[in-house]
């Protein structure tokens, strides 16, 4: 029962479709429907002109110029006929996956678009990105149509023409052109940006990081980590190579530009090999140093053979060199893979996988792009480089993280060593400070004893001599002993005087000597203003000043027969001025200047002035 119902439904659908087809035929819609389907143009004729020789022959696209004509420059005109059953009712467009180097497109003898100057050689190159050409309305007609593509091919520049698709603009543009453009043009932009980012990170690490394995304490010289530099050079070289896919009109003519692009490709390969060279640890082994020469030969050979190929219009030279380069790289990658199997780790395994994959893709590109007749194929290495760059970036970051952890450990160890040294230095400093304090106390005791010997001792000795002579009066003997006692008191006071504090020194002298002056019948006048501290007066200088003042007062007590003694002190600008004035009988200062006063004033950097006449004697000291 159920199969009969299915058969009945299928019969009804068949009748419905036949009815729709009949209606479309009745209203002439069948030709229009056929006209709305994209048409792939494969066959036609081509007329080539090379070295002045013109030939016309059938052609089946795709057409690889370098393979057909050994890279010789020339021009070609492709006639691609096609038939439409009806005039299109919607806008159409032409999609060409690859064509170049410069060309123009005509449809039914109407020029649609020109890309570059057909009369100039080795200039622009539009074979790097897919082409979409809109077709103006009413230009297509029912029946026979002719699409003509004329191109100018440069030497060894991968010129030619791929299969061509013409059809409704919505279909051709959105479904064919935009996808191909994303893969080739936008893909080149993203690849270049990715390489620049990876290269920038690697370069920043190379500029900022030093090799933590170098023992600076043992005399090692800090150096930058070479593996970061090679990673940066590899990615920057690849970014330059990818930039070629974005530049239809390069700043240089094809010869120098072609050599530059070939050198960038070789630079990427060589720098990548040097990255692997450091990753494998070969840079630290003398027996592997020779490997650097074949790596350098990859770059040198590429530059030489690309220039030779372009100069002689024979791309076979460069194709042959690429084969040699592949063999060199394969040997290097194979040696690294074997070394990785013997001593595996995560970084080496990742890099070995990326290198083997990239090598396989490079071999495929050489066979397909350089040796096969296929035209318009995309190089796979462009996309495997993403995986290679990602692995490279991962290794660089892992290395940086390991170095950072090691550096932090080294910093912690160094901090501990510094802390230990600081503790040792602190202990040593404490011992030295204690020894210095003991030495200072010893020196201070020696100073006090020396000054007591020179001052108090000399006065006591004078008193003894006076007693022994029997010629001194009791008054003279008493003055000598009092001088000795006053000087002893002043020496004790000097221990506590702050350095440079002249005001405190004068106050101590007043306290000690004023009773002595009063007992001697001498009136004491005090005219001391506030004075600034004297920077040059240390403890020794303060004692010298104290002795100087004491000697001046002692002279007044012994010889002046004065009734008034006056202390004056004050500031004269920035100069500290001290004066000891008495009204005694005076003396001839020019002949009897006390030598000890001059010596002590010179020792403390003071200017000494002595003026004396009957009734007024002035001893003046000035400090700057």
Coordinates of C-alpha atoms in Angstrom, one line a residue:
X1 CA 0.0 0.0 0.0
X2 CA 2.8 2.4 1.0
X3 CA 4.9 1.9 -2.2
X4 CA 2.0 2.7 -4.4
X5 CA 1.5 6.1 -2.6
X6 CA 5.2 6.9 -3.1
X7 CA 5.0 6.1 -6.8
X8 CA 2.0 8.3 -7.1
X9 CA 3.7 11.3 -5.4
X10 CA 6.8 10.9 -7.6
X11 CA 4.6 10.9 -10.7
X12 CA 2.9 14.1 -9.7
X13 CA 6.3 15.8 -9.1
X14 CA 7.6 14.7 -12.5
X15 CA 4.5 16.1 -14.2
X16 CA 4.9 19.4 -12.2
X17 CA 8.5 19.7 -13.3
X18 CA 7.6 19.0 -16.9
X19 CA 4.9 21.7 -16.7
X20 CA 7.3 24.3 -15.4
X21 CA 9.8 23.5 -18.1
X22 CA 7.1 23.8 -20.7
X23 CA 6.0 27.2 -19.4
X24 CA 9.7 28.4 -19.3
X25 CA 10.1 27.3 -22.9
X26 CA 6.9 29.0 -23.9
X27 CA 8.0 32.3 -22.5
X28 CA 11.7 31.9 -23.7
X29 CA 13.0 31.6 -20.1
X30 CA 15.2 28.5 -20.9
X31 CA 17.9 30.6 -22.6
X32 CA 17.9 33.1 -19.8
X33 CA 18.3 30.4 -17.2
X34 CA 21.2 28.9 -19.1
X35 CA 22.7 32.3 -19.3
X36 CA 22.7 32.8 -15.5
X37 CA 25.1 29.9 -14.9
X38 CA 28.8 30.7 -14.6
X39 CA 30.9 29.6 -17.5
X40 CA 34.4 28.3 -17.1
X41 CA 36.6 29.2 -20.1
X42 CA 39.3 26.7 -20.8
X43 CA 39.9 26.5 -24.5
X44 CA 40.7 29.0 -27.2
X45 CA 43.7 30.2 -29.1
X46 CA 46.8 32.1 -28.1
X47 CA 49.0 34.4 -30.2
X48 CA 52.5 34.8 -28.7
X49 CA 55.4 37.2 -29.7
X50 CA 58.8 36.3 -28.4
X51 CA 62.0 37.8 -29.7
X52 CA 60.1 39.2 -32.7
X53 CA 58.6 35.8 -33.6
X54 CA 54.8 35.5 -33.6
X55 CA 52.9 32.2 -33.4
X56 CA 49.2 31.3 -33.1
X57 CA 48.1 28.0 -31.7
X58 CA 45.3 26.4 -29.8
X59 CA 45.4 26.7 -26.1
X60 CA 43.8 24.9 -23.1
X61 CA 44.1 26.8 -19.9
X62 CA 45.9 27.1 -17.5
X63 CA 48.9 28.5 -19.4
X64 CA 52.3 28.6 -17.6
X65 CA 54.4 31.1 -19.5
X66 CA 57.8 30.2 -17.9
X67 CA 57.2 26.5 -18.6
X68 CA 56.0 27.1 -22.2
X69 CA 58.8 29.6 -23.1
X70 CA 61.6 28.9 -20.6
X71 CA 61.0 32.3 -19.0
X72 CA 61.7 34.4 -22.1
X73 CA 59.9 37.7 -22.0
X74 CA 57.2 38.4 -24.5
X75 CA 53.5 39.1 -25.1
X76 CA 50.5 36.9 -25.6
X77 CA 46.9 37.4 -26.7
X78 CA 44.3 34.8 -25.6
X79 CA 41.0 34.5 -27.5
X80 CA 38.4 32.7 -25.4
X81 CA 35.1 32.2 -27.2
X82 CA 31.8 31.3 -25.5
X83 CA 28.2 31.1 -26.4
X84 CA 25.1 32.3 -24.5
X85 CA 21.6 31.0 -25.2
X86 CA 20.1 34.4 -24.1
X87 CA 21.2 37.8 -23.2
X88 CA 21.8 38.0 -19.4
X89 CA 19.3 39.9 -17.3
X90 CA 21.6 40.5 -14.3
X91 CA 25.1 42.1 -14.1
X92 CA 27.9 39.7 -14.9
X93 CA 31.6 39.6 -13.9
X94 CA 34.8 37.9 -14.9
X95 CA 37.0 36.1 -12.3
X96 CA 40.6 35.3 -13.1
X97 CA 42.4 33.4 -10.3
X98 CA 45.8 34.4 -11.7
X99 CA 47.1 36.4 -14.7
X100 CA 50.2 38.4 -15.3
X101 CA 52.4 40.1 -15.3
X102 CA 50.6 43.1 -16.8
X103 CA 47.5 42.7 -19.0
X104 CA 44.3 44.0 -20.4
X105 CA 40.8 42.5 -20.7
X106 CA 38.5 43.0 -23.7
X107 CA 35.0 41.6 -24.3
X108 CA 33.5 41.6 -27.7
X109 CA 36.1 44.1 -28.9
X110 CA 35.4 46.5 -26.0
X111 CA 38.2 47.2 -23.5
X112 CA 37.1 46.5 -20.0
X113 CA 40.1 47.0 -17.8
X114 CA 43.9 47.5 -18.1
X115 CA 46.3 46.5 -15.4
X116 CA 49.7 48.1 -15.9
X117 CA 51.5 49.4 -18.9
X118 CA 51.6 46.8 -21.7
X119 CA 54.6 48.7 -23.3
X120 CA 56.9 48.6 -20.2
X121 CA 58.9 45.5 -19.1
X122 CA 60.0 44.6 -15.6
X123 CA 57.6 47.0 -14.0
X124 CA 54.3 46.1 -12.3
X125 CA 53.1 42.6 -11.5
X126 CA 49.4 41.9 -11.1
X127 CA 49.8 38.1 -10.9
X128 CA 49.9 38.2 -7.1
X129 CA 46.2 38.6 -6.4
X130 CA 43.0 37.3 -8.0
X131 CA 41.3 39.6 -10.5
X132 CA 37.6 40.5 -10.7
X133 CA 36.4 42.5 -13.7
X134 CA 32.8 43.7 -13.8
X135 CA 31.0 43.4 -17.2
X136 CA 28.9 46.4 -18.2
X137 CA 25.2 45.8 -19.0
X138 CA 24.2 44.9 -22.5
X139 CA 27.8 44.1 -23.5
X140 CA 27.1 40.4 -23.6
X141 CA 24.8 39.2 -26.3
X142 CA 22.9 36.1 -27.2
X143 CA 25.0 33.7 -29.3
X144 CA 28.7 33.9 -29.8
X145 CA 30.9 36.1 -27.5
X146 CA 34.7 36.6 -27.4
X147 CA 36.8 37.3 -24.3
X148 CA 40.3 38.5 -25.1
X149 CA 43.1 38.8 -22.6
X150 CA 46.4 40.3 -23.7
X151 CA 49.3 40.1 -21.4
X152 CA 53.0 41.0 -21.2
X153 CA 55.3 38.5 -19.5
X154 CA 58.6 39.3 -17.8
X155 CA 61.5 37.0 -17.3
X156 CA 61.1 34.3 -14.6
X157 CA 58.2 36.1 -13.0
X158 CA 55.6 33.4 -13.0
X159 CA 53.6 34.9 -15.8
X160 CA 50.7 33.2 -17.5
X161 CA 46.9 32.8 -17.4
X162 CA 44.8 30.5 -15.3
X163 CA 41.3 29.2 -16.1
X164 CA 38.8 32.1 -16.5
X165 CA 35.2 32.1 -15.1
X166 CA 32.5 34.5 -16.4
X167 CA 29.0 34.6 -15.0
X168 CA 26.6 36.5 -12.8
X169 CA 28.3 39.0 -10.7
X170 CA 26.7 37.9 -7.4
X171 CA 27.9 34.4 -7.9
X172 CA 31.3 35.0 -9.4
X173 CA 32.2 37.8 -7.0
X174 CA 30.9 36.4 -3.7
X175 CA 31.5 32.7 -4.2
X176 CA 34.7 32.7 -6.2
X177 CA 36.6 36.0 -6.1
X178 CA 36.2 36.9 -2.5
X179 CA 37.2 33.5 -1.2
X180 CA 40.3 33.4 -3.5
X181 CA 41.2 37.0 -2.6
X182 CA 40.9 36.2 1.1
X183 CA 43.3 33.2 0.7
X184 CA 45.9 35.0 -1.3
X185 CA 45.8 38.8 -0.7
X186 CA 44.3 39.0 2.8
X187 CA 46.2 35.9 3.8
X188 CA 49.4 37.7 2.8
X189 CA 48.5 40.6 5.0
X190 CA 47.8 38.4 8.0
X191 CA 50.9 36.4 7.4
X192 CA 53.0 39.5 7.2
X193 CA 51.4 41.0 10.3
X194 CA 51.9 37.7 12.2
X195 CA 55.6 37.6 11.2
X196 CA 56.1 41.2 12.2
X197 CA 54.6 40.6 15.7
X198 CA 56.7 37.5 16.3
X199 CA 59.8 39.2 15.0
X200 CA 59.1 42.2 17.2
X201 CA 58.7 40.1 20.3
X202 CA 61.9 38.2 19.5
X203 CA 63.9 41.4 18.8
X204 CA 62.6 43.0 22.0
X205 CA 63.8 40.0 24.0
X206 CA 67.2 40.0 22.2
X207 CA 67.7 43.7 23.0
X208 CA 66.7 43.4 26.7
X209 CA 67.8 40.0 27.8
X210 CA 71.3 38.8 28.7
X211 CA 72.5 35.2 28.9
X212 CA 72.0 34.2 32.5
X213 CA 74.4 31.2 32.0
X214 CA 77.4 33.5 31.7
X215 CA 79.2 33.6 35.1
X216 CA 80.1 37.3 35.4
X217 CA 81.9 36.8 38.7
X218 CA 84.2 34.3 37.0
X219 CA 85.2 36.9 34.4
X220 CA 82.6 36.1 31.8
X221 CA 81.4 38.9 29.5
X222 CA 77.6 39.4 29.5
X223 CA 76.2 38.7 26.0
X224 CA 72.8 38.8 24.4
X225 CA 70.9 35.5 23.7
X226 CA 71.6 34.7 20.0
X227 CA 68.5 32.5 19.5
X228 CA 66.2 35.5 19.9
X229 CA 68.1 37.5 17.2
X230 CA 67.8 34.6 14.7
X231 CA 64.1 34.3 15.5
X232 CA 63.7 38.0 14.8
X233 CA 65.7 37.9 11.6
X234 CA 63.7 34.9 10.3
X235 CA 60.3 36.5 10.9
X236 CA 61.3 39.9 9.5
X237 CA 62.7 38.2 6.4
X238 CA 59.5 36.3 5.9
X239 CA 57.5 39.5 6.5
X240 CA 59.4 41.2 3.6
X241 CA 58.7 38.1 1.4
X242 CA 55.0 38.2 2.2
X243 CA 54.9 42.0 1.5
X244 CA 55.7 41.1 -2.1
X245 CA 52.2 39.7 -2.4
X246 CA 50.7 43.1 -1.5
X247 CA 52.8 45.2 -3.9
X248 CA 51.6 45.1 -7.5
X249 CA 53.9 48.0 -8.4
X250 CA 57.2 47.5 -6.5
X251 CA 59.5 50.5 -5.9
X252 CA 62.3 48.7 -7.9
X253 CA 62.4 47.2 -11.3
X254 CA 61.9 43.5 -11.6
X255 CA 65.6 42.6 -11.6
X256 CA 66.6 44.1 -8.3
X257 CA 63.2 43.5 -6.8
X258 CA 63.3 39.8 -7.8
X259 CA 66.8 39.4 -6.2
X260 CA 65.6 41.1 -3.1
X261 CA 62.6 38.8 -2.8
X262 CA 64.7 35.7 -3.4
X263 CA 67.2 37.0 -0.8
X264 CA 64.4 37.5 1.7
X265 CA 63.2 33.9 1.2
X266 CA 66.7 32.6 1.6
X267 CA 67.2 34.9 4.7
X268 CA 64.1 33.3 6.3
X269 CA 65.5 29.8 5.6
X270 CA 69.0 30.6 6.8
X271 CA 67.9 32.5 9.9
X272 CA 65.5 29.6 10.8
X273 CA 68.4 27.2 10.4
X274 CA 70.5 29.3 12.7
X275 CA 67.6 29.3 15.2
X276 CA 67.6 25.5 15.1
X277 CA 71.4 25.6 15.3
X278 CA 71.2 27.4 18.7
X279 CA 68.2 25.3 19.8
X280 CA 70.1 22.1 19.2
X281 CA 73.0 23.4 21.3
X282 CA 75.4 23.2 18.4
X283 CA 76.5 26.8 18.9
X284 CA 78.3 25.7 22.1
X285 CA 80.2 22.8 20.4
X286 CA 83.4 23.5 18.4
X287 CA 82.9 20.5 16.2
X288 CA 79.6 21.9 14.8
X289 CA 80.9 25.4 14.0
X290 CA 81.4 24.4 10.3
X291 CA 77.6 24.2 9.9
X292 CA 77.4 28.0 9.7
X293 CA 79.2 28.1 6.4
X294 CA 76.6 26.1 4.4
X295 CA 73.9 28.2 6.1
X296 CA 75.6 31.3 4.8
X297 CA 76.0 29.7 1.4
X298 CA 72.2 29.4 1.2
X299 CA 71.8 33.2 1.2
X300 CA 74.9 33.9 -1.0
X301 CA 73.9 31.2 -3.6
X302 CA 70.3 32.4 -3.8
X303 CA 71.4 36.0 -4.5
X304 CA 73.9 34.9 -7.1
X305 CA 71.7 32.5 -9.0
X306 CA 68.6 34.7 -8.9
X307 CA 70.6 37.5 -10.4
X308 CA 72.1 35.2 -13.0
X309 CA 68.7 33.8 -13.9
X310 CA 67.2 37.2 -14.4
X311 CA 70.2 38.6 -16.3
X312 CA 70.3 35.7 -18.8
X313 CA 66.5 35.3 -19.0
X314 CA 66.9 31.7 -18.0
X315 CA 64.9 30.8 -14.9
X316 CA 66.3 27.2 -15.1
X317 CA 69.4 28.5 -13.2
X318 CA 67.4 29.6 -10.3
X319 CA 65.2 26.5 -10.4
X320 CA 68.3 24.3 -10.2
X321 CA 69.7 26.3 -7.4
X322 CA 66.5 25.9 -5.4
X323 CA 66.9 22.2 -5.8
X324 CA 70.4 22.4 -4.3
X325 CA 69.1 24.6 -1.5
X326 CA 66.3 22.1 -0.7
X327 CA 69.0 19.4 -0.5
X328 CA 71.1 21.5 1.9
X329 CA 68.1 22.3 4.1
X330 CA 66.9 18.7 4.0
X331 CA 70.3 17.5 5.2
X332 CA 70.3 20.1 8.0
X333 CA 66.7 19.3 9.1
X334 CA 67.5 15.6 8.9
X335 CA 70.5 16.0 11.2
X336 CA 68.4 18.0 13.6
X337 CA 65.7 15.4 13.6
X338 CA 68.2 12.6 14.4
X339 CA 69.7 14.7 17.2
X340 CA 66.2 15.4 18.5
X341 CA 65.5 11.6 18.6
X342 CA 68.7 11.0 20.5
X343 CA 68.1 13.8 23.0
X344 CA 64.4 14.7 22.8
X345 CA 62.6 17.6 24.6
X346 CA 59.5 19.5 24.0
X347 CA 61.1 22.4 22.2
X348 CA 63.1 20.2 19.9
X349 CA 60.2 17.9 19.1
X350 CA 58.0 20.8 18.2
X351 CA 60.6 22.5 16.0
X352 CA 61.5 19.2 14.3
X353 CA 57.9 18.7 13.4
X354 CA 57.5 22.2 12.1
X355 CA 60.8 22.0 10.1
X356 CA 59.9 18.6 8.5
X357 CA 56.4 19.9 7.6
X358 CA 57.8 23.1 6.1
X359 CA 60.4 21.2 4.2
X360 CA 57.8 18.9 2.7
X361 CA 55.7 21.9 1.6
X362 CA 58.7 23.6 0.1
X363 CA 59.5 20.5 -1.9
X364 CA 55.9 20.4 -3.1
X365 CA 56.0 24.0 -4.1
X366 CA 59.2 23.5 -6.1
X367 CA 57.7 20.6 -8.0
X368 CA 54.3 22.3 -8.6
X369 CA 55.3 25.9 -9.1
X370 CA 58.7 25.4 -10.8
X371 CA 58.4 22.1 -12.7
X372 CA 54.7 21.4 -13.5
X373 CA 52.6 23.1 -16.2
X374 CA 49.9 24.1 -13.7
X375 CA 49.4 27.8 -13.3
X376 CA 47.8 29.7 -10.4
X377 CA 48.7 27.2 -7.7
X378 CA 49.2 28.8 -4.2
X379 CA 52.5 28.1 -2.5
X380 CA 51.9 25.9 0.6
X381 CA 55.0 27.2 2.4
X382 CA 53.2 30.5 2.9
X383 CA 50.7 28.8 5.2
X384 CA 53.0 26.3 6.8
X385 CA 55.1 29.3 7.9
X386 CA 52.3 30.2 10.3
X387 CA 52.8 26.9 12.1
X388 CA 56.5 27.3 11.9
X389 CA 56.3 30.9 13.3
X390 CA 53.9 29.8 16.0
X391 CA 56.3 27.1 17.1
X392 CA 59.2 29.5 17.0
X393 CA 57.2 32.0 19.1
X394 CA 56.3 29.3 21.6
X395 CA 59.9 28.3 21.9
X396 CA 61.1 31.9 22.3
X397 CA 58.5 32.5 25.0
X398 CA 59.3 29.3 26.8
X399 CA 63.0 30.1 26.7
X400 CA 62.3 33.6 28.1
X401 CA 60.1 32.2 30.8
X402 CA 62.8 29.7 31.8
X403 CA 65.5 32.4 31.7
X404 CA 63.2 34.6 33.8
X405 CA 62.8 31.9 36.4
X406 CA 66.5 31.2 36.4
X407 CA 67.2 34.9 36.7
X408 CA 64.8 35.2 39.6
X409 CA 66.5 32.3 41.2
X410 CA 69.9 33.9 40.5
X411 CA 68.6 37.2 41.9
X412 CA 67.3 35.5 45.0
X413 CA 70.7 33.7 45.4
X414 CA 72.5 37.0 44.8
X415 CA 70.3 38.8 47.3
X416 CA 71.1 36.1 49.9
X417 CA 74.8 36.5 49.1
X418 CA 74.5 40.2 49.3
X419 CA 72.6 39.9 52.6
X420 CA 75.3 37.6 53.9
X421 CA 78.0 40.0 52.9
X422 CA 76.1 42.9 54.5
X423 CA 75.8 40.9 57.7
X424 CA 79.6 40.2 57.6
X425 CA 80.3 43.8 56.8
X426 CA 78.0 44.9 59.6
X427 CA 79.9 42.6 62.0
X428 CA 83.2 43.9 60.7
X429 CA 82.0 47.5 60.9
X430 CA 80.9 46.9 64.5
X431 CA 84.3 45.5 65.3
X432 CA 86.0 48.4 63.6
X433 CA 83.8 50.9 65.3
X434 CA 84.4 49.4 68.7
X435 CA 88.2 49.4 67.9
X436 CA 87.8 53.0 66.7
X437 CA 86.1 54.0 69.9
X438 CA 88.8 52.3 71.9
X439 CA 91.4 54.0 69.8
X440 CA 89.6 57.4 70.2
X441 CA 89.4 57.0 73.9
X442 CA 93.1 56.1 74.0
X443 CA 94.0 59.1 71.8
X444 CA 91.8 61.3 74.0
X445 CA 93.6 60.1 77.1
X446 CA 96.9 60.6 75.4
X447 CA 95.8 64.1 74.4
X448 CA 94.7 65.0 78.0
X449 CA 97.9 63.6 79.4
X450 CA 99.9 65.5 76.8
X451 CA 98.1 68.8 77.4
X452 CA 98.3 68.3 81.1
X453 CA 102.0 67.7 80.8
X454 CA 102.5 70.7 78.5
X455 CA 100.1 73.0 80.4
X456 CA 99.5 72.0 84.0
X457 CA 102.8 70.2 84.2
X458 CA 104.8 73.2 83.0
X459 CA 103.0 75.4 85.5
X460 CA 103.7 73.0 88.4
X461 CA 107.3 72.7 87.2
X462 CA 107.5 76.5 87.3
X463 CA 106.1 76.5 90.8
X464 CA 108.7 74.0 91.9
X465 CA 111.5 76.0 90.4
X466 CA 110.2 79.1 92.1
X467 CA 110.2 77.3 95.5
X468 CA 113.7 75.9 94.9
X469 CA 115.1 79.3 93.9
X470 CA 113.8 81.0 97.1
X471 CA 113.5 84.2 95.2
X472 CA 109.8 84.2 94.2
X473 CA 107.3 85.7 96.5
X474 CA 104.3 83.8 97.7
X475 CA 102.1 85.9 95.4
X476 CA 104.0 84.8 92.3
X477 CA 103.9 81.2 93.5
X478 CA 100.2 81.4 94.1
X479 CA 99.5 82.9 90.6
X480 CA 101.5 80.0 89.0
X481 CA 99.5 77.4 90.9
X482 CA 96.2 79.2 90.1
X483 CA 97.2 79.3 86.4
X484 CA 97.8 75.6 86.6
X485 CA 94.5 74.9 88.3
X486 CA 92.6 77.1 85.8
X487 CA 94.2 75.4 82.8
X488 CA 93.3 72.0 84.3
X489 CA 89.6 73.1 84.6
X490 CA 89.5 74.5 81.1
X491 CA 91.0 71.2 79.7
X492 CA 88.2 69.3 81.5
X493 CA 85.6 71.7 80.1
X494 CA 87.0 71.3 76.5
X495 CA 85.9 67.6 76.5
X496 CA 82.2 68.6 76.4
X497 CA 82.5 71.6 74.1
X498 CA 80.6 71.2 70.7
X499 CA 82.9 71.7 67.7
X500 CA 82.7 75.2 66.3
X501 CA 80.6 76.6 69.1
X502 CA 82.6 79.7 70.0
X503 CA 79.8 81.1 72.2
X504 CA 79.9 78.1 74.4
X505 CA 83.7 78.2 74.7
X506 CA 83.5 81.9 75.8
X507 CA 80.9 81.1 78.3
X508 CA 83.0 78.3 79.8
X509 CA 86.0 80.6 80.0
X510 CA 83.9 83.3 81.7
X511 CA 82.6 80.7 84.2
X512 CA 86.1 79.5 85.1
X513 CA 88.1 82.8 85.0
X514 CA 85.7 85.4 86.3
X515 CA 86.3 84.4 90.0
X516 CA 90.0 84.5 89.4
X517 CA 89.8 88.0 87.9
X518 CA 87.6 89.2 90.7
X519 CA 90.1 87.9 93.3
X520 CA 92.9 89.7 91.5
X521 CA 91.0 93.0 91.7
X522 CA 90.2 93.1 87.9
X523 CA 86.8 94.1 86.8
X524 CA 85.4 91.8 84.1
X525 CA 83.1 93.2 81.3
X526 CA 81.1 90.8 79.1
X527 CA 80.0 92.1 75.6
X528 CA 79.4 88.9 73.7
X529 CA 76.7 88.8 71.1
X530 CA 75.4 85.6 69.4
X531 CA 77.9 84.3 66.9
X532 CA 77.6 81.7 64.1
X533 CA 79.4 78.3 64.6
X534 CA 82.8 78.2 62.9
X535 CA 82.9 75.3 60.5
X536 CA 86.7 74.8 60.6
X537 CA 86.9 74.4 64.4
X538 CA 86.9 70.8 65.3
X539 CA 87.6 69.5 68.8
X540 CA 91.3 70.1 68.4
X541 CA 90.7 73.6 67.1
X542 CA 88.4 74.4 70.0
X543 CA 91.1 73.4 72.5
X544 CA 93.7 75.5 70.6
X545 CA 91.3 78.5 70.8
X546 CA 90.7 77.9 74.5
X547 CA 94.4 77.8 75.2
X548 CA 94.9 81.0 73.1
X549 CA 92.3 82.9 75.2
X550 CA 93.6 81.5 78.4
X551 CA 97.1 82.6 77.5
X552 CA 95.8 86.1 76.7
X553 CA 94.1 86.4 80.0
X554 CA 97.0 84.9 81.9
X555 CA 99.3 87.5 80.3
X556 CA 96.9 90.2 81.6
X557 CA 97.0 88.7 85.1
X558 CA 100.8 88.4 85.1
X559 CA 102.1 91.5 83.4
X560 CA 99.5 94.1 82.5
X561 CA 98.6 95.6 85.9
X562 CA 95.1 96.1 84.5
X563 CA 92.0 96.9 86.4
X564 CA 89.5 96.1 83.6
X565 CA 89.3 93.1 81.3
X566 CA 86.7 93.0 78.6
X567 CA 85.4 90.1 76.3
X568 CA 83.8 91.1 73.0
X569 CA 82.4 88.8 70.4
X570 CA 80.1 89.3 67.4
X571 CA 79.5 89.0 63.7
X572 CA 81.1 91.3 61.2
X573 CA 79.3 90.3 58.0
X574 CA 80.0 86.6 57.8
X575 CA 83.1 86.9 59.9
X576 CA 83.2 85.9 63.5
X577 CA 85.2 88.4 65.6
X578 CA 86.6 87.9 69.1
X579 CA 88.4 90.5 71.2
X580 CA 90.1 90.5 74.6
X581 CA 90.7 94.1 75.8
X582 CA 92.5 95.3 79.0
X583 CA 93.4 98.8 80.3
X584 CA 96.9 97.7 81.5
X585 CA 100.2 99.4 81.0
X586 CA 100.7 98.0 77.5
X587 CA 103.8 96.8 75.6
X588 CA 105.5 97.1 72.3
X589 CA 103.5 94.6 70.2
X590 CA 105.9 94.8 67.2
X591 CA 108.9 93.6 69.4
X592 CA 107.2 91.5 72.0
X593 CA 104.4 89.7 70.1
X594 CA 103.8 86.4 72.0
X595 CA 105.0 83.7 69.6
X596 CA 102.7 81.1 71.1
X597 CA 99.6 83.2 70.2
X598 CA 100.7 83.5 66.6
X599 CA 101.3 79.7 66.4
X600 CA 98.0 78.8 67.9
X601 CA 96.0 81.2 65.7
X602 CA 97.7 80.0 62.6
X603 CA 96.9 76.4 63.6
X604 CA 93.2 77.1 63.7
X605 CA 93.1 79.4 60.6
X606 CA 92.3 82.6 62.5
X607 CA 93.6 86.0 61.7
X608 CA 95.5 87.4 64.8
X609 CA 95.8 91.1 65.4
X610 CA 97.5 92.6 68.5
X611 CA 97.4 96.3 69.3
X612 CA 98.9 97.7 72.5
X613 CA 99.5 101.1 74.1
X614 CA 99.4 102.3 77.6
X615 CA 95.8 102.0 78.9
X616 CA 94.6 99.8 76.1
X617 CA 95.7 96.4 74.7
X618 CA 93.5 94.5 72.2
X619 CA 94.0 90.9 71.1
X620 CA 91.7 90.2 68.2
X621 CA 90.8 87.0 66.4
X622 CA 88.7 86.7 63.2
X623 CA 87.3 83.5 61.6
X624 CA 85.7 83.4 58.2

